[in-house]
Short mmCIF file of C-alpha atoms and ligand atoms in Angstrom, two decimals:
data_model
loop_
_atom_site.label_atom_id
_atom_site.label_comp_id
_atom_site.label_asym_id
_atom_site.label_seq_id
_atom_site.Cartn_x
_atom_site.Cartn_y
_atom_site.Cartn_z
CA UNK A 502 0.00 0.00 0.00
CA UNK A 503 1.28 4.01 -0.58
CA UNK A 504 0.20 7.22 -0.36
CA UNK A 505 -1.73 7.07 -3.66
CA UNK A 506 -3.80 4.63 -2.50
CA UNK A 507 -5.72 6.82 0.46
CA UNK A 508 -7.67 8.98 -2.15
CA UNK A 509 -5.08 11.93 -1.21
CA UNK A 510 -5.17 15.05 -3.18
CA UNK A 511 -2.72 15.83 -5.46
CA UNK A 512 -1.35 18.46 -3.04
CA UNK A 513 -0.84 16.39 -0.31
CA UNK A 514 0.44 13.26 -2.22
CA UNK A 515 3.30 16.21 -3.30
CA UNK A 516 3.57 17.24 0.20
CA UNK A 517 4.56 13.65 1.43
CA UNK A 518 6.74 13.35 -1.77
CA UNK A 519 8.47 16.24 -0.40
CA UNK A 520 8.84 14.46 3.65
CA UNK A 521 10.78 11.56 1.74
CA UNK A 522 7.41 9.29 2.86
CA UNK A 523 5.51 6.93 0.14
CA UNK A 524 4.36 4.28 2.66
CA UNK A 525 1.64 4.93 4.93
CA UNK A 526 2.95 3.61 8.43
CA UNK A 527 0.25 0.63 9.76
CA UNK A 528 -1.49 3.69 12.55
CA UNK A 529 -1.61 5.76 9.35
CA UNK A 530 -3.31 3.00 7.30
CA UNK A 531 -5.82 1.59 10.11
CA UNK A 532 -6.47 5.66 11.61
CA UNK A 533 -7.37 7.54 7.58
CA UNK A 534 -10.71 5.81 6.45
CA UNK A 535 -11.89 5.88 10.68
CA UNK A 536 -11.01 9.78 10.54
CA UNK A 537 -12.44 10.47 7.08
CA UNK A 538 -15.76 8.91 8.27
CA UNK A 539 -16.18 11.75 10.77
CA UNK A 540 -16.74 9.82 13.66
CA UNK A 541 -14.63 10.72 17.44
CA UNK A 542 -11.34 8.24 17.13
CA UNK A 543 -9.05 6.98 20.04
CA UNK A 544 -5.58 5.86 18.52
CA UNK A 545 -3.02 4.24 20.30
CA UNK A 546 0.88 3.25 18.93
CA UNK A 547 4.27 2.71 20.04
CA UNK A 548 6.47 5.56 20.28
CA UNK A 549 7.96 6.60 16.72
CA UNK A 550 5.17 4.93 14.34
CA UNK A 551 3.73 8.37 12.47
CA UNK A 552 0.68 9.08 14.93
CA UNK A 553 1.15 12.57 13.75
CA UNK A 554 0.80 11.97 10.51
CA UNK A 555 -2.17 9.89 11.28
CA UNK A 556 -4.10 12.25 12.51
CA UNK A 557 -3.08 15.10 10.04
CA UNK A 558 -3.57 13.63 6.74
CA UNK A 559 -7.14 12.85 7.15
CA UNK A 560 -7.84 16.41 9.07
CA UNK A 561 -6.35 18.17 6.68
CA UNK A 562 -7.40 16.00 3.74
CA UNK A 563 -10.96 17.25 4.35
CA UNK A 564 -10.19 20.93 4.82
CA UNK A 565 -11.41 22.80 2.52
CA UNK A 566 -10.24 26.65 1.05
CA UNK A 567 -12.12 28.65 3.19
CA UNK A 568 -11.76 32.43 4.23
CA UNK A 569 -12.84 32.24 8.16
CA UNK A 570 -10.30 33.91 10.40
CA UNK A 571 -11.17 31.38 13.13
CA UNK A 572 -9.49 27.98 13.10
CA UNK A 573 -11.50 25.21 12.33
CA UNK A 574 -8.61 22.38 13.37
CA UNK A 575 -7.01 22.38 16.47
CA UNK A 576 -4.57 20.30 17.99
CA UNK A 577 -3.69 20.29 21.39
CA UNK A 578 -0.10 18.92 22.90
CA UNK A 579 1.50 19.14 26.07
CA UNK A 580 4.70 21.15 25.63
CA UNK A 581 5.74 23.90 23.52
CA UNK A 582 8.67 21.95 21.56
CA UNK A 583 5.82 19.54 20.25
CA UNK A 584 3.73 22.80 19.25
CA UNK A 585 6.61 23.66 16.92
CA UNK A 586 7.00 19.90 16.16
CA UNK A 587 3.78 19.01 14.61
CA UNK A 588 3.01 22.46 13.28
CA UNK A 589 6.43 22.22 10.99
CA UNK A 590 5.08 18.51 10.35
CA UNK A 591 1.13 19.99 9.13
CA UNK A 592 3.56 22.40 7.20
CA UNK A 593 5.10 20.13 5.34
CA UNK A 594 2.49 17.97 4.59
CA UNK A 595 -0.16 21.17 3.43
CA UNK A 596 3.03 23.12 1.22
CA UNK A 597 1.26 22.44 -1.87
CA UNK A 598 -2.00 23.87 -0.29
CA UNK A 599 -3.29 27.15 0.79
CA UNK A 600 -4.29 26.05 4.75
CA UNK A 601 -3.13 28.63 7.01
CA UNK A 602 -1.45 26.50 10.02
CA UNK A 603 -0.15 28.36 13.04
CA UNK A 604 0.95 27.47 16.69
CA UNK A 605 0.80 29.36 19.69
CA UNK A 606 2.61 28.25 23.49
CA UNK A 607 3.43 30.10 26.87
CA UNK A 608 6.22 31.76 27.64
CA UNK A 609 6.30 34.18 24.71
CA UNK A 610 4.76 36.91 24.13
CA UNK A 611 0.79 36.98 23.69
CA UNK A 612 0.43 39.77 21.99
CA UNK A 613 2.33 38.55 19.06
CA UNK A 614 0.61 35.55 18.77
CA UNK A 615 -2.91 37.31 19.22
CA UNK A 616 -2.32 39.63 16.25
CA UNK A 617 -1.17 36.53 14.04
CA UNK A 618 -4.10 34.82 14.81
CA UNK A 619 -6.11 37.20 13.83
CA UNK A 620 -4.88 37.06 10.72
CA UNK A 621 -6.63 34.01 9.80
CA UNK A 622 -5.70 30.23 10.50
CA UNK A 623 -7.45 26.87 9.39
CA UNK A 624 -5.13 24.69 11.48
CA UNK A 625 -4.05 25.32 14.71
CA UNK A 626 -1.86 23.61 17.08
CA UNK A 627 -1.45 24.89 21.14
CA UNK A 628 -0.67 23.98 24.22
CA UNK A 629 -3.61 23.95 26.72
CA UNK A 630 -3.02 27.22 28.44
CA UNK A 631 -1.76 29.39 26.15
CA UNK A 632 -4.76 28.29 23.70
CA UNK A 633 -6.95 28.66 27.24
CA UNK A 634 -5.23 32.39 27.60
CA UNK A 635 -6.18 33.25 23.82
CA UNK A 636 -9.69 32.32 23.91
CA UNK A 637 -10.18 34.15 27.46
CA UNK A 638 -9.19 37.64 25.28
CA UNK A 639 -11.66 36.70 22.82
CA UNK A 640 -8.46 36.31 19.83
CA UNK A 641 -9.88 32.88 19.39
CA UNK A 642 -13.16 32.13 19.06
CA UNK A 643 -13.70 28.24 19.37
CA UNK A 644 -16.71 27.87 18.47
CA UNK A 645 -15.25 27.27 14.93
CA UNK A 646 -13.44 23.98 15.33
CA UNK A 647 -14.98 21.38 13.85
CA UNK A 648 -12.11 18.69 14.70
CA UNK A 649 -10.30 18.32 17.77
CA UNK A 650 -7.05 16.25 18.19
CA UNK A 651 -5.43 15.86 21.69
CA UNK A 652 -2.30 14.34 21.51
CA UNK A 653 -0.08 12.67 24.44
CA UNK A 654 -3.43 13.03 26.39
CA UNK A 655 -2.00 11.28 29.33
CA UNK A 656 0.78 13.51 30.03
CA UNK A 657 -1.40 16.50 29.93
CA UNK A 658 -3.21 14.90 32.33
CA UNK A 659 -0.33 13.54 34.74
CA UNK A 660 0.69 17.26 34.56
CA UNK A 661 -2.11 18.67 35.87
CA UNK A 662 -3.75 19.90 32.90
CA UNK A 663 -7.27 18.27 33.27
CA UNK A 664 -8.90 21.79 34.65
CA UNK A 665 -7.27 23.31 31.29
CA UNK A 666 -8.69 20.66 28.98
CA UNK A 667 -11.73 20.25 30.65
CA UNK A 668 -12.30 24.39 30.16
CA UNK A 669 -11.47 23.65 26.35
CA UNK A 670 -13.32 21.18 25.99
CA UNK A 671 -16.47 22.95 27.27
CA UNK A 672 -15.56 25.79 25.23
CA UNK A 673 -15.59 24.02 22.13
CA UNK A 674 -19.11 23.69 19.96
CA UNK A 675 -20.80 19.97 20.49
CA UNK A 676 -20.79 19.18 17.29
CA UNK A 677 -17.61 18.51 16.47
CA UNK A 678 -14.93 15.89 15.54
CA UNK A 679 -12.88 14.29 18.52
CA UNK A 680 -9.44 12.61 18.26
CA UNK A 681 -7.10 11.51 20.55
CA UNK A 682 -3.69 9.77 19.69
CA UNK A 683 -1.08 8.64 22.39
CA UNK A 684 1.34 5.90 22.79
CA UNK A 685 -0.06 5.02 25.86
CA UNK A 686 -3.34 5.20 28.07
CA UNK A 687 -3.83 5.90 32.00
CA UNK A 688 -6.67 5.85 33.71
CA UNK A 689 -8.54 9.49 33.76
CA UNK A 690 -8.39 9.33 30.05
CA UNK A 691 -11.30 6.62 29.92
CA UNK A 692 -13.00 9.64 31.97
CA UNK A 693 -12.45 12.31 29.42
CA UNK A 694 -13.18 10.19 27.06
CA UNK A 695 -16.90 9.23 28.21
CA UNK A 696 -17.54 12.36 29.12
CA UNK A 697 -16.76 14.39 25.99
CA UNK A 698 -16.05 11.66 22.99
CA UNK A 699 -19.27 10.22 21.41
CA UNK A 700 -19.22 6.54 20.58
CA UNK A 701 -15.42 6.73 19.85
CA UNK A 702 -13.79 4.29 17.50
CA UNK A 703 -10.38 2.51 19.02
CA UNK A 704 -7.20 1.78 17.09
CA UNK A 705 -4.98 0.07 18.32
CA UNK A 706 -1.66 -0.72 16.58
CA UNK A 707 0.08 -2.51 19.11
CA UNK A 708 -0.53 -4.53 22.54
CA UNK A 709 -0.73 -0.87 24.47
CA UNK A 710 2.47 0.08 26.15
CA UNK A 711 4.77 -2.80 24.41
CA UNK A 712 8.21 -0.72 23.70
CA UNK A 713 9.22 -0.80 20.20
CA UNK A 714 11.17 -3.89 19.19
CA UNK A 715 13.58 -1.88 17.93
CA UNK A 716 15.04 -0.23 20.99
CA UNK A 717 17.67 -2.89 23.46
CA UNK A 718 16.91 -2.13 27.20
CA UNK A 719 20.00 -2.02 29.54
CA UNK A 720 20.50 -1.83 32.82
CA UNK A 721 23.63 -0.73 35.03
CA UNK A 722 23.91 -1.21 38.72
CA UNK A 723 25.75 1.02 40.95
CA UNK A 724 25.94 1.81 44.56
CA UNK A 725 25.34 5.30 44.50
CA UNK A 726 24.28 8.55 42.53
CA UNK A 727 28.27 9.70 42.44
CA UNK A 728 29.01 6.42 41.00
CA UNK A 729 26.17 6.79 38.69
CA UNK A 730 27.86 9.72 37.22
CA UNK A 731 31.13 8.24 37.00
CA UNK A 732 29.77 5.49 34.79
CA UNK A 733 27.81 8.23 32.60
CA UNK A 734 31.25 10.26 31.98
CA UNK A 735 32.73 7.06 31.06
CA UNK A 736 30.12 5.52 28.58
CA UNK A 737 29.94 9.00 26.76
CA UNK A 738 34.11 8.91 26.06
CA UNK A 739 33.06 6.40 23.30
CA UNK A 740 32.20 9.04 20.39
CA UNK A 741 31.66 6.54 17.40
CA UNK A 742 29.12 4.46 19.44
CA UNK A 743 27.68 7.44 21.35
CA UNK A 744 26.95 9.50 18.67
CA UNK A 745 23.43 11.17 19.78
CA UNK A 746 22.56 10.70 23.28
CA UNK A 747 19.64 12.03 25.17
CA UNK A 748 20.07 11.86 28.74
CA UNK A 749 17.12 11.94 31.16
CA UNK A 750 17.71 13.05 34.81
CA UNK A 751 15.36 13.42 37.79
CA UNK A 752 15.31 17.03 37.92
CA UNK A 753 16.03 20.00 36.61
CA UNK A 754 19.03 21.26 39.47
CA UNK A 755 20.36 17.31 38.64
CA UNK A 756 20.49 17.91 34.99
CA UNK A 757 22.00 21.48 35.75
CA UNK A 758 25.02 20.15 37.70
CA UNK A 759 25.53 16.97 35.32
CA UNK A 760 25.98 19.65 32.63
CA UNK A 761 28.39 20.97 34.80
CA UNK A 762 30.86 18.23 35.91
CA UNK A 763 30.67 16.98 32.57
CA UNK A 764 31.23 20.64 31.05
CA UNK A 765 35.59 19.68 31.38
CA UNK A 766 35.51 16.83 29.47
CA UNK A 767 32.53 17.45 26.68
CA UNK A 768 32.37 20.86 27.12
CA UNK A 769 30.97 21.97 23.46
CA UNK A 770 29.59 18.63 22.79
CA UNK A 771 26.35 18.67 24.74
CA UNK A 772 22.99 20.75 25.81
CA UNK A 773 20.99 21.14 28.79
CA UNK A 774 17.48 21.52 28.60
CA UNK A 775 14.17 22.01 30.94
CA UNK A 776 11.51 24.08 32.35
CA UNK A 777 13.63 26.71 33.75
CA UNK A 778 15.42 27.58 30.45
CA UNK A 779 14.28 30.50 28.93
CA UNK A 780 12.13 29.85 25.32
CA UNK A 781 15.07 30.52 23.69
CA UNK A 782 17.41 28.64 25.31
CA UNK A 783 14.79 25.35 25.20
CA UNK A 784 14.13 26.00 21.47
CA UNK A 785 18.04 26.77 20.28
CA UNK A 786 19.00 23.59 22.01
CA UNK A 787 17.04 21.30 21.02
CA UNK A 788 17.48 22.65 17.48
CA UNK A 789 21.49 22.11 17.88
CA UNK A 790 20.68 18.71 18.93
CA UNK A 791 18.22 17.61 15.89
CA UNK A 792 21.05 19.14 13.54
CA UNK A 793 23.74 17.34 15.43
CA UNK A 794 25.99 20.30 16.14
CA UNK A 795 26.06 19.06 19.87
CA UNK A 796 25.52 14.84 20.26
CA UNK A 797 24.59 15.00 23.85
CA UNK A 798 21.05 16.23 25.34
CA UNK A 799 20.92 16.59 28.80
CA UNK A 800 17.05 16.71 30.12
CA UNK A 801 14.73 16.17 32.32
CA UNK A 802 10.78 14.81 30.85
CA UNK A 803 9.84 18.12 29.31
CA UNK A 804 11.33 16.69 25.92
CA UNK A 805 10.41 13.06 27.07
CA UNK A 806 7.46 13.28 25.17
CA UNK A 807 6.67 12.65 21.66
CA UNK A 808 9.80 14.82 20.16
CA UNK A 809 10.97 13.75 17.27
CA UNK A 810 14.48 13.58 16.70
CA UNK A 811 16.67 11.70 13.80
CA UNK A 812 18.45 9.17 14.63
CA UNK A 813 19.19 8.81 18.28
CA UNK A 814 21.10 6.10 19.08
CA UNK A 815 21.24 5.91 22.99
CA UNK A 816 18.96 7.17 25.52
CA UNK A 817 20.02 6.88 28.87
CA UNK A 818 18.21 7.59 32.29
CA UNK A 819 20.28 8.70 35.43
CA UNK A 820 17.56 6.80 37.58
CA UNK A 821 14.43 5.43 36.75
CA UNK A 822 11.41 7.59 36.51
CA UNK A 823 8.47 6.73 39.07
CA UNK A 824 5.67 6.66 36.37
CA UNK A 825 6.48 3.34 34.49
CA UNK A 826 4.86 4.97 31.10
CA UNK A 827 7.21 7.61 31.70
CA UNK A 828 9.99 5.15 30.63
CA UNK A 829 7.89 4.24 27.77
CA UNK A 830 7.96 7.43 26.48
CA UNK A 831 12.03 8.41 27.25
CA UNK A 832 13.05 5.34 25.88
CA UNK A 833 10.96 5.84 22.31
CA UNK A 834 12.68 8.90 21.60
CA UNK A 835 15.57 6.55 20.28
CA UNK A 836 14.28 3.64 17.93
CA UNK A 837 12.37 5.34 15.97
CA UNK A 838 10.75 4.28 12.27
CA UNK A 839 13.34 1.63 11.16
CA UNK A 840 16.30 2.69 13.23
CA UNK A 841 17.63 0.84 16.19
CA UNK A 842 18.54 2.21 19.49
CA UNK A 843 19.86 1.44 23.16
CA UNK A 844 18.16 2.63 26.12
CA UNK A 845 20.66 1.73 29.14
CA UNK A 846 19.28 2.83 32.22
CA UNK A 847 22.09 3.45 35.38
CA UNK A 848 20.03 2.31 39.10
CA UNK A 849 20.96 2.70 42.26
CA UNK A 850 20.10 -0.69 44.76
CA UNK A 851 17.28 1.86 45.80
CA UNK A 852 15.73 1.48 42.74
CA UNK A 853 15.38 -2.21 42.47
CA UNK A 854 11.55 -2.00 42.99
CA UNK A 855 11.08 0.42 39.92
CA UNK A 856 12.74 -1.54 38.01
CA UNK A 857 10.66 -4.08 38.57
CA UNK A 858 7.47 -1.74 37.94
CA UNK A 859 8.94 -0.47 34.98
CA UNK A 860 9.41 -4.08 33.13
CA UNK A 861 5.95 -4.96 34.16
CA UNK A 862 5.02 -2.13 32.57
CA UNK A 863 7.10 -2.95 29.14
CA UNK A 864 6.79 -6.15 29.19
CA UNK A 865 10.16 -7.07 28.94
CA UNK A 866 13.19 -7.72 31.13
CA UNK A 867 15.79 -5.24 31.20
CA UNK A 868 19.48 -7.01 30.14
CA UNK A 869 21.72 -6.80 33.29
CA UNK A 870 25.35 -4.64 32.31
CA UNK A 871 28.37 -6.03 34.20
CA UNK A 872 30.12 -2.70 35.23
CA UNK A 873 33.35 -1.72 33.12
CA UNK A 874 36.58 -3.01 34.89
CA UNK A 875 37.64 0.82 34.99
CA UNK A 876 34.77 2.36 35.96
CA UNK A 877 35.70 3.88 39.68
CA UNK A 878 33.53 3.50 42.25
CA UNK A 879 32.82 6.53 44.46
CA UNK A 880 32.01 7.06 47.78
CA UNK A 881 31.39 10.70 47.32
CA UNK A 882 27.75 11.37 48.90
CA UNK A 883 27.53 15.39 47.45
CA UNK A 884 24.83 14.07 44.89
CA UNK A 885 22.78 12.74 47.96
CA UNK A 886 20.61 15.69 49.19
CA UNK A 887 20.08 16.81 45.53
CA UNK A 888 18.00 13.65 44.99
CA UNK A 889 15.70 14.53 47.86
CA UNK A 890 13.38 14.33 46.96
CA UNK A 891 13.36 12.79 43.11
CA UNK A 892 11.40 15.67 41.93
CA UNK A 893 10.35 15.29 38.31
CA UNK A 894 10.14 18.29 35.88
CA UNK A 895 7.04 18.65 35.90
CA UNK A 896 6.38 22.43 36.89
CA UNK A 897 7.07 22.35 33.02
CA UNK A 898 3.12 22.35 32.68
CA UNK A 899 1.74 24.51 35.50
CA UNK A 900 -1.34 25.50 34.06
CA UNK A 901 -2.05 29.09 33.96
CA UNK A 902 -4.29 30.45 36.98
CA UNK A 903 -8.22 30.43 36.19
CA UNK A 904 -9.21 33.57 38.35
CA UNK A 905 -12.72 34.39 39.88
CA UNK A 906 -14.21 36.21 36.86
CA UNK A 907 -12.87 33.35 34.16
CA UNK A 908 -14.23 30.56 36.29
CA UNK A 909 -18.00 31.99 36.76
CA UNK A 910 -17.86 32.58 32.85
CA UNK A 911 -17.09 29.12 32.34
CA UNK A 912 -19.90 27.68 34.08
CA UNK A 913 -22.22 29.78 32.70
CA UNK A 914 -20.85 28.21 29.01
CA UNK A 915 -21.23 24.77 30.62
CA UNK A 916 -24.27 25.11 31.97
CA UNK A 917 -25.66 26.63 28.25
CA UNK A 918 -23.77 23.89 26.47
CA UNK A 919 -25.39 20.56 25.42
CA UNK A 920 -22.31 18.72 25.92
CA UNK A 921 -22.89 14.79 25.04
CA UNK A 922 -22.69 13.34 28.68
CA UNK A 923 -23.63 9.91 27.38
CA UNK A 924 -20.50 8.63 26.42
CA UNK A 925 -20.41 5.11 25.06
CA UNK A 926 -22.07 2.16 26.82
CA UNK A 927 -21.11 0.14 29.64
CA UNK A 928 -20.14 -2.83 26.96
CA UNK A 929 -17.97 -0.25 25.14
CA UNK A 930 -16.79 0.41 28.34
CA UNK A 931 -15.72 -2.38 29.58
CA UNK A 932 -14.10 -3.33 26.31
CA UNK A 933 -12.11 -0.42 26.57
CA UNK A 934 -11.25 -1.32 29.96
CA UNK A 935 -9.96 -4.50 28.53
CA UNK A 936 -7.95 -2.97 26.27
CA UNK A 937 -6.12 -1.06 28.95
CA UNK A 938 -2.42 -1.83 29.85
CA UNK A 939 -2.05 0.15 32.91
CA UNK A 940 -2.26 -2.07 35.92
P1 ADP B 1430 4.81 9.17 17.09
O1 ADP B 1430 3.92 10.35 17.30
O2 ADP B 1430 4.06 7.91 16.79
O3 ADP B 1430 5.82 8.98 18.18
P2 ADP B 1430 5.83 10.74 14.89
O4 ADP B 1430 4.54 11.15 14.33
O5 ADP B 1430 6.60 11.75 15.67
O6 ADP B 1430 5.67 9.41 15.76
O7 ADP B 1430 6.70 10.17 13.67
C1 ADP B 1430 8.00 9.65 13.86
C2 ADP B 1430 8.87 9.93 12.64
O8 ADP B 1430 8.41 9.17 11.53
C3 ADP B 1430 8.83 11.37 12.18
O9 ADP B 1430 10.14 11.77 11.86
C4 ADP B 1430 7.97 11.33 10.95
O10 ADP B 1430 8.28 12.38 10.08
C5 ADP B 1430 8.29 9.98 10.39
N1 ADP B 1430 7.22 9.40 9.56
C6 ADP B 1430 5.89 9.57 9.74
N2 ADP B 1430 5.18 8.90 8.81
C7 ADP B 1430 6.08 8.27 8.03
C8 ADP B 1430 5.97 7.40 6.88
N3 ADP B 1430 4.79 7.07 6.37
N4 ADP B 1430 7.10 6.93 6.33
C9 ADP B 1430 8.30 7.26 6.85
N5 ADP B 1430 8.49 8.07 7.92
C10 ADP B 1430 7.39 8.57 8.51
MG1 MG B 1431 3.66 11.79 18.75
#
């Protein structure tokens, strides 16, 4: 099967020309006729398989020209790096057409993106709050979208995001198109999705939450965070194997002083990036990593999600993270469409027990690294009250304040809006529930 064979226009058959893409990845395949039926669609892949481009091509497929300033598709993702990411993928794909696709995110200025709004735009991808922030001023008027995608709706939800989506949501006109794509499922999402998705249809590529076959899990043991960072500094030395290396940490003042210690000996090579970067700093970096001007990406889980990057071939976490999806989603930044990759993990004893959650989780069993014969092992105890307590990034996604007036406004829109409470029924339900990997 290609392109040509999903009664594409002409346009967008160019467009994909253009990416370098002629087969339709199987999410692609399965999600197009679904999405091009109209009906509310709940997609689910590993990391890495095109769900972007799953839910685009058949959005955009059925746009047509149309002169409204108000945007009738919008997409809504969890960090501003994946704003930029899947507006520059839309791009692409809609070169050869006239759709007007914008993004707008916090931490930059409002005004600017208010005035290019209101310009006009057909397609438009946001983060929750900023898109919240807009539609408070009255730039954005949502009672034009006809489709709504939600993508990574899980992390917008483990971040706190629900009152956000749930304003959105209630916002938005009833009749409209609902999609939701992620690479895994929690809990709340069944909620959001019986209270605001009407009889949705489920894809599902792959046994929910498997890790993709092509990534190698390994795991290092050490008896302490100092040690841990010995063994990092040594593993990175090796510049033909480690040639572009995302490494997670378990918060932003960890990733900070890694950056630091390691600044001597790869000073030049490498990035650091999290919530308290400036815009700038968070965009430039990641952009030096993609183009491979620096080969090591130091992080915390603001980019753990759903970037894109070409060919990484190691990710490695300082620690395990204490949602097991969360090492779902680190790890399938690397193996990506056709490419291998190694995720090596590097635990502390402490950490046995996550471990354990985290290959229940995946499925798999983690391959046990004896520890290099020159590899020294520290006693040094200075990392110890940094990791107290193992804070994740996740102020990354504080949602914006909803203040007195906003809240009483949004009531009164709920309470006027015939929003489809039925949600599908308790057989669908308990199908889905099936379905559902998280323990
Ligand atoms: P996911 O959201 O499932 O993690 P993405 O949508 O980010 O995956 O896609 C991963 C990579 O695959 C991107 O670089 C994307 O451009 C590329 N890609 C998407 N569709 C295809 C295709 N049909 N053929 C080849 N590469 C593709
Ligand atoms: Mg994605």
């Amino acid at each position: 099967m290609t392109f040509q064979d999903l009664n594409l226009t002409t346009p967008l058959v160019n467009g994909l020309t253009d990416m370098g893409f002629d087969t339709p990845t199987p999410i692609q395949q399965k999600a197009f006729p679904i999405i091009m039926s109209g009906k509310d669609t709940v997609g689910i892949a590993q990391t890495g398989t095109g769900k972007t481009l799953a839910y685009l091509l058949p959005v955009i497929r059925q746009l047509r020209f149309s002169e409204q300033r108000q945007p009738r598709v919008l997409v809504l993702v969890p960090t501003r790096e994946l704003v930029i990411q899947v507006m520059e993928e839309a791009k692409k794909l809609a070169k050869y057409t006239s759709l007007r696709i914008d993004g707008v995110y916090g931490g930059v200025n409002i005004n600017t993106q208010s005035a290019r709004i209101y310009q006009g735009v057909d397609v438009l991808v946001a983060t929750p709050g900023r898109l919240f922030d807009l539609a408070m001023r009255g730039t954005l008027r949502l009672k034009s979208v006809q489709k709504l995608v939600i993508d990574e709706v899980d992390e917008m939800l483990n971040l706190g995001f629900r009152p956000q989506l749930v304003s959105i949501l209630e916002l938005l006109p009833p009749k409209r198109q609902n999609l939701m794509f992620s690479a895994s499922l929690a809990d709340d999402v069944e909620a959001i999705i019986r209270d605001f998705f009407t009889d949705p249809q489920w894809i599902d590529v792959h046994f929910r939450g498997m890790p993709v076959d092509l990534i190698t899990h390994h795991v290092y043991q050490v008896p302490n965070f100092a040690t841990r960072f010995n063994l990092l500094s040594l593993l990175l030395e090796d510049d033909d194997v480690f040639e572009k290396v995302m490494i997670f940490t378990p918060s932003r003042k960890i990733a900070d002083k890694i950056f630091n210690k390691l600044t001597p000996r790869y000073g030049g090579q490498m990035g650091v990036i999290h919530s308290n970067k400036s815009q700038n700093q968070r965009f430039n970096t990641l952009h030096d990593f993609k183009t491979g001007d620096i080969r090591i990406l130091i992080s915390t889980d603001l980019v753990a999600r759903g970037v894109d990057i070409f060919e990484v071939s190691h990710v490695i976490n300082l620690g395990l993270p204490e949602i097991p999806s969360a090492y779902l989603h680190r790890t399938g930044r690397t193996g990506r469409v056709d490419k291998r990759g190694l995720a090596i993990s590097i635990i502390s004893d402490q950490e046995l027990e996550l471990k354990n959650a985290v290959e229940k989780y995946i499925n798999l069993q983690m391959e046990e690294m004896p520890l290099p014969d020159d590899l020294v092992i520290s006693k040094a105890t200075d990392w110890d009250d940094d990791l107290k307590p193992l804070a994740g990034d996740k102020s990354y996604l504080k949602p914006p304040k909803i203040n007195q007036g906003q809240s009483a406004f949004h009531q009164k829109i709920a309470k006027n809006q015939k929003v489809n409470l039925g949600g599908p029924g308790k057989k669908k339900r308990l199908a889905a529930k099936k379905r559902k990997t998280k323990k």
